[in-house]
Amino acid sequence: MALPHSFATIIISFFLLNLHHHHAESTRPPYSCDSSSNSPYYSFCNTKLPITKRAQDLVSRLTLDEKLAQLVNTAPAIPRLGIPSYQWWSEALHGVADAGFGIRFNGTIKSATSFPQVILTAASFDPNLWYQISKTIGREARAVYNAGQATGMTFWAPNINVFRDPRWGRGQETAGEDPLMNAKYGVAYVRGLQGDSFEGGKLAERLQASACCKHFTAYDLDQWKGLDRFVFDARVTSQDLADTYQPPFQSCIEQGRASGIMCAYNRVNGVPNCADFNLLTKTARQQWKFDGYITSDCGAVSIIHEKQGYAKTAEDAIADVFRAGMDVECGDYITKHAKSAVFQKKLPISQIDRALQNLFSIRIRLGLFDGNPTKLPFGTIGPNEVCSKQSLQLALEAARDGIVLLKNTNSLLPLPKTNPTIALIGPNANASSKVFLGNYYGRPCNLVTLLQGFEGYAKTVYHPGCDDGPQCAYAQIEEAVEVAKKVDYVVLVMGLDQSQERESHDREYLGLPGKQEELIKSVARAAKRPVVVVLLCGGPVDITSAKFDDKVGGILWAGYPGELGGVALAQVVFGDHNPGGKLPITWYPKDFIKVPMTDMRMRADPASGYPGRTYRFYTGPKVYEFGYGLSYTKYSYKLLSLSHSTLHINQSSTHLMTQNSETIRYKLVSELAEETCQTMLLSIALGVTNRGNLAGKHPVLLFVRQGKVRNINNGNPVKQLVGFQSVKVNAGETVQVGFELSPCEHLSVANEAGSMVIEEGSYLFIVGDQEYPIEVTV
Ligand SMILES: *[C@@H]1O[C@H](CO)[C@@H](O)[C@H](O)[C@H]1NC(C)=O
Ligand SMILES: *[C@@H]1O[C@H](CO)[C@@H](O)[C@H](O)[C@H]1NC(C)=O
Ligand SMILES: *[C@@H]1O[C@H](CO)[C@@H](O)[C@H](O)[C@H]1NC(C)=O
């Protein structure tokens, strides 16, 4: 019976259309400068004045006690000035969430669109998709505010720390291990959420919602073998800071124009991030021209005294963070100790005023001091924009575009749509919303489970395989084997969940937990045909045994795919979508755990056997490479044009360094004029041909490597991603893709002093298995 396809379409339309109904009373959103009160006569309410002046006026009216009370995330109302309370802490990692304190789903709006966890969205390598998602999140957030269900519009996302170590419990929140990807993800997210255009630069002062680049900086260890992020002192080299840890933050601020930064718990080279003047003021504000507010991570001020012992007293800790440039604390340490810090003359009023100026400027930019918000640019966004058909379609697209096909022997996938019998087996086979949404989730509009997704295509039986979820210490292998024997196809749904990887919990094991591997082997041996393994996890797992098992015909990685993940996976498995996602992280073998997680060095150290980290520096064996991902079709590349095959950089002085008795000539990027960098742009045009018979969306990844990696001991990357684009290519069609590269940005490497340099020599641009050389002289 040829029912499945159209039936599936109906099911999916049902899920997309079955939106909640809006009733319940509407509450008044909190705002200042109501025309019915006295406040319009205050200068801070005067919309014709510059925002700086308005904020100054407001701050000048506050008493010391009122000022101190405003320096924490839960900022109280100031009734005599008509100012409502404000909550700085809200979350929107992959959808408007009630994980912070600023958003409530207890009124007209009961839910918001839950997009896939970031690591899966990243796998699409599609910045435009990232932008569309965060723009939607920003609009849904405004709708929640307008419905009177938000007490703040400052969201503490994106998380743009590089996913340095596969064990990190929060790696799932990031765009993966590459700094350029995190930079582009951060920029796209911030522009979308704040209401800027995709290209940027359209945003004036007005904010749709405020984004926050976190966690500044070098934060990527949560809780590993008893050592936690609160006490961890990350030893980071200048070289690694310059080309790995800092670039995402620099882009998030300079290009994204983020209005918030969060300083991280950990110390970097002895100094707590929130107490680091060099980091917060010199780097972010002065060098990168950051003009927003800086919040601490939650509880990050108290630990400076109480856990790190960096400050001798509570008052010293508070003095340190304000001197460094922090503006607001998530927590209540300031509530308790700021007044005594002032009386002890450790905390100058001028620094308090600076912080308040930054904080009220954001609230004014959000339009919260302009009277009734229904009249404002974002004031008309209504509840009908939340969980709309378009939002849900985007959530579905994001899940589909991220899913990565890792193995497909003899084209086992896609499975036929001829109504086969299917067994869905495994601890994640009927995963609940807790698994599908990863962490920092809200309330999904209408989550579709995998089982529901599959039932649209095939007669599906289910067996959990393990009694205790992904931990799988207790397995029902024999039962699962019996189920497997009776069906046409078996899909094993394995992987992790938040019990295995989460905030405050890094993994200590990189394989599949418990008896999962045994379950796969036994079921695969019993099944009529090779089985399909679907992995739900944020961080990578070592699945070498499944990779080389002939009885495992297909492997798919689906991250944590969000509320329409069940539909997306079913569409991929049954061929209604051609997968095109690529891994945003290296998949390491199990024995990578012998590398201490605390070792922050990116570069390999052959002398001590340290293998380095991520595709840029790691020299050891891999289970799957960064950027790996198959599809149901084949793509080929052809160079159409390369603007230069040689490049001579004749400006500024040439420097020399000696390495292994070879002299290397180089230029310092900081000595090259901005216009020199601009005039030396390289352009590459490629033809991408789809040689299969299915249309697909295909990310094109452009890497560069040095022709002779002579400097590797000194830390030059094996290769570096310099550009990526996702293109739709129909069967048999060729699509042209162009990249513009700046030698200053894309051919430079960080030297040991942390300066970016361009070395003389040959370079190769790499796309797929093609390499195109260019010779650089200086
Ligand atoms: C929603 O929750 C907030 C915070 O707990 C509360 O102040 C508010 O009154 C609630 N609203 C409704 C309509 O229940
Ligand atoms: C699958 O999970 C859903 C929601 O958690 C539950 O209602 C349903 O009973 C489960 N299905 C099976 C077959 O166990
Ligand atoms: C430097 O190179 C540019 C273009 O490659 C050329 O126009 C210019 O004359 C050169 N300057 C010197 C001093 O060689």
CSV table of C-alpha atoms in Angstrom, one decimal, residues 470-649:
chain,number,residue,atom,x,y,z
A,470,PRO,CA,21.2,6.1,27.8
A,471,GLN,CA,23.2,5.1,30.9
A,472,CYS,CA,22.2,1.6,29.9
A,473,ALA,CA,23.7,-0.2,32.9
A,474,TYR,CA,20.7,-2.6,32.6
A,475,ALA,CA,19.8,-3.9,29.2
A,476,GLN,CA,17.1,-6.1,27.8
A,477,ILE,CA,19.2,-7.4,25.0
A,478,GLU,CA,17.4,-10.7,24.4
A,479,GLU,CA,14.0,-9.1,24.2
A,480,ALA,CA,15.4,-6.4,21.8
A,481,VAL,CA,16.9,-9.2,19.7
A,482,GLU,CA,13.5,-11.0,19.5
A,483,VAL,CA,11.8,-7.7,18.3
A,484,ALA,CA,14.6,-7.1,15.7
A,485,LYS,CA,14.2,-10.6,14.2
A,486,LYS,CA,10.5,-10.0,13.2
A,487,VAL,CA,10.8,-6.8,11.2
A,488,ASP,CA,12.0,-5.7,7.8
A,489,TYR,CA,14.3,-2.9,9.2
A,490,VAL,CA,15.8,-2.0,12.5
A,491,VAL,CA,16.7,1.5,13.5
A,492,LEU,CA,18.7,1.7,16.8
A,493,VAL,CA,18.4,5.0,18.5
A,494,MET,CA,21.4,5.4,20.9
A,495,GLY,CA,23.6,8.1,22.3
A,496,LEU,CA,23.5,10.4,25.3
A,497,ASP,CA,21.2,12.7,27.2
A,498,GLN,CA,21.7,15.3,30.0
A,499,SER,CA,22.5,12.6,32.5
A,500,GLN,CA,25.7,12.0,30.6
A,501,GLU,CA,26.7,15.5,29.4
A,502,ARG,CA,25.4,18.7,30.9
A,503,GLU,CA,26.3,21.9,32.7
A,504,SER,CA,28.4,21.1,35.8
A,505,HIS,CA,29.2,17.6,34.4
A,506,ASP,CA,31.8,16.7,31.8
A,507,ARG,CA,32.2,13.1,30.6
A,508,GLU,CA,34.9,10.8,31.6
A,509,TYR,CA,34.2,8.3,29.0
A,510,LEU,CA,34.0,8.8,25.2
A,511,GLY,CA,32.3,5.6,24.1
A,512,LEU,CA,28.6,4.8,24.2
A,513,PRO,CA,27.6,4.4,27.9
A,514,GLY,CA,26.9,1.1,29.6
A,515,LYS,CA,25.7,-1.8,27.4
A,516,GLN,CA,24.8,0.3,24.4
A,517,GLU,CA,27.6,-1.1,22.2
A,518,GLU,CA,26.6,-4.7,23.1
A,519,LEU,CA,23.0,-3.9,22.3
A,520,ILE,CA,23.9,-2.6,18.9
A,521,LYS,CA,26.1,-5.7,18.1
A,522,SER,CA,23.5,-8.2,19.3
A,523,VAL,CA,20.6,-6.6,17.5
A,524,ALA,CA,22.6,-6.1,14.3
A,525,ARG,CA,23.6,-9.8,14.3
A,526,ALA,CA,19.9,-10.9,14.7
A,527,ALA,CA,18.3,-8.5,12.2
A,528,LYS,CA,17.2,-9.5,8.7
A,529,ARG,CA,19.2,-6.7,7.1
A,530,PRO,CA,22.0,-4.4,8.2
A,531,VAL,CA,20.7,-2.0,10.8
A,532,VAL,CA,20.6,1.8,11.0
A,533,VAL,CA,22.1,3.5,14.1
A,534,VAL,CA,20.9,7.0,15.0
A,535,LEU,CA,22.9,8.9,17.6
A,536,LEU,CA,21.4,11.6,19.7
A,537,CYS,CA,24.2,13.4,21.5
A,538,GLY,CA,25.9,16.8,21.7
A,539,GLY,CA,29.5,15.8,22.2
A,540,PRO,CA,31.0,13.1,20.0
A,541,VAL,CA,31.1,9.4,20.9
A,542,ASP,CA,33.6,6.8,19.8
A,543,ILE,CA,31.5,4.5,17.6
A,544,THR,CA,34.4,2.8,15.9
A,545,SER,CA,32.9,-0.6,16.4
A,546,ALA,CA,29.6,0.3,14.6
A,547,LYS,CA,31.6,2.2,12.0
A,548,PHE,CA,33.4,-1.0,11.0
A,549,ASP,CA,30.6,-3.5,11.7
A,550,ASP,CA,29.3,-4.9,8.4
A,551,LYS,CA,25.9,-5.4,10.1
A,552,VAL,CA,25.6,-1.7,10.7
A,553,GLY,CA,24.6,-0.3,7.3
A,554,GLY,CA,23.9,3.3,8.3
A,555,ILE,CA,24.8,5.8,11.0
A,556,LEU,CA,23.2,9.2,11.5
A,557,TRP,CA,24.1,11.8,14.0
A,558,ALA,CA,21.2,14.1,15.0
A,559,GLY,CA,22.5,16.1,18.0
A,560,TYR,CA,19.5,17.0,20.1
A,561,PRO,CA,17.2,17.9,17.3
A,562,GLY,CA,14.5,20.1,18.9
A,563,GLU,CA,10.8,19.8,18.9
A,564,LEU,CA,10.4,18.7,15.3
A,565,GLY,CA,13.4,16.4,15.5
A,566,GLY,CA,11.1,13.3,15.2
A,567,VAL,CA,9.7,14.6,11.9
A,568,ALA,CA,13.2,15.6,10.6
A,569,LEU,CA,14.7,12.2,11.3
A,570,ALA,CA,11.8,10.3,9.8
A,571,GLN,CA,12.1,12.5,6.7
A,572,VAL,CA,15.8,11.8,6.4
A,573,VAL,CA,15.5,8.0,7.1
A,574,PHE,CA,12.7,7.6,4.5
A,575,GLY,CA,14.3,9.9,1.9
A,576,ASP,CA,12.0,12.9,2.0
A,577,HIS,CA,15.0,14.9,2.9
A,578,ASN,CA,18.6,14.4,1.5
A,579,PRO,CA,20.9,14.9,4.5
A,580,GLY,CA,23.7,17.5,4.1
A,581,GLY,CA,24.9,18.3,7.6
A,582,LYS,CA,28.6,18.1,8.4
A,583,LEU,CA,30.3,17.5,11.7
A,584,PRO,CA,31.2,20.7,13.6
A,585,ILE,CA,33.6,18.7,15.8
A,586,THR,CA,36.3,16.1,15.6
A,587,TRP,CA,35.1,12.7,16.8
A,588,TYR,CA,38.0,11.3,18.9
A,589,PRO,CA,38.8,7.7,19.9
A,590,LYS,CA,38.1,6.6,23.5
A,591,ASP,CA,41.6,6.8,24.6
A,592,PHE,CA,41.7,10.6,24.1
A,593,ILE,CA,40.7,10.7,27.7
A,594,LYS,CA,44.3,10.2,28.7
A,595,VAL,CA,44.8,13.8,27.8
A,596,PRO,CA,44.0,15.9,30.9
A,597,MET,CA,40.9,18.0,30.2
A,598,THR,CA,42.6,20.8,32.1
A,599,ASP,CA,45.3,21.2,29.5
A,600,MET,CA,44.2,24.2,27.6
A,601,ARG,CA,46.9,24.0,24.9
A,602,MET,CA,45.5,23.8,21.4
A,603,ARG,CA,48.9,23.0,19.8
A,604,ALA,CA,50.4,19.5,19.9
A,605,ASP,CA,53.6,18.9,21.8
A,606,PRO,CA,55.3,16.0,20.1
A,607,ALA,CA,58.1,16.0,22.7
A,608,SER,CA,55.7,15.0,25.5
A,609,GLY,CA,53.2,13.1,23.4
A,610,TYR,CA,50.5,15.7,23.8
A,611,PRO,CA,48.3,15.3,20.7
A,612,GLY,CA,46.8,18.8,20.4
A,613,ARG,CA,43.2,19.6,20.0
A,614,THR,CA,40.6,20.0,17.2
A,615,TYR,CA,41.1,19.4,13.5
A,616,ARG,CA,43.4,22.5,13.4
A,617,PHE,CA,46.1,21.0,15.6
A,618,TYR,CA,45.2,17.4,16.7
A,619,THR,CA,47.7,14.9,15.3
A,620,GLY,CA,46.2,11.6,16.5
A,621,PRO,CA,43.7,9.1,15.0
A,622,LYS,CA,40.1,10.2,14.6
A,623,VAL,CA,36.8,8.3,14.4
A,624,TYR,CA,35.3,11.0,12.2
A,625,GLU,CA,36.8,14.3,11.0
A,626,PHE,CA,35.6,17.8,11.5
A,627,GLY,CA,33.5,18.6,8.4
A,628,TYR,CA,32.7,15.0,7.6
A,629,GLY,CA,29.2,14.2,6.4
A,630,LEU,CA,27.7,12.1,3.5
A,631,SER,CA,24.5,12.6,1.6
A,632,TYR,CA,22.3,10.5,-0.7
A,633,THR,CA,24.0,12.1,-3.7
A,634,LYS,CA,27.6,12.9,-4.7
A,635,TYR,CA,28.9,16.4,-5.2
A,636,SER,CA,32.0,17.4,-7.1
A,637,TYR,CA,34.0,20.6,-7.2
A,638,LYS,CA,35.7,22.5,-10.0
A,639,LEU,CA,37.7,25.6,-9.7
A,640,LEU,CA,36.2,28.3,-12.0
A,641,SER,CA,38.6,31.1,-11.1
A,642,LEU,CA,41.2,32.1,-8.6
A,643,SER,CA,42.0,35.8,-8.7
A,644,HIS,CA,45.7,35.4,-7.8
A,645,SER,CA,48.1,32.5,-8.0
A,646,THR,CA,50.8,34.7,-6.5
A,647,LEU,CA,50.5,37.4,-4.0
A,648,HIS,CA,53.3,39.9,-3.1
A,649,ILE,CA,52.9,41.9,0.1
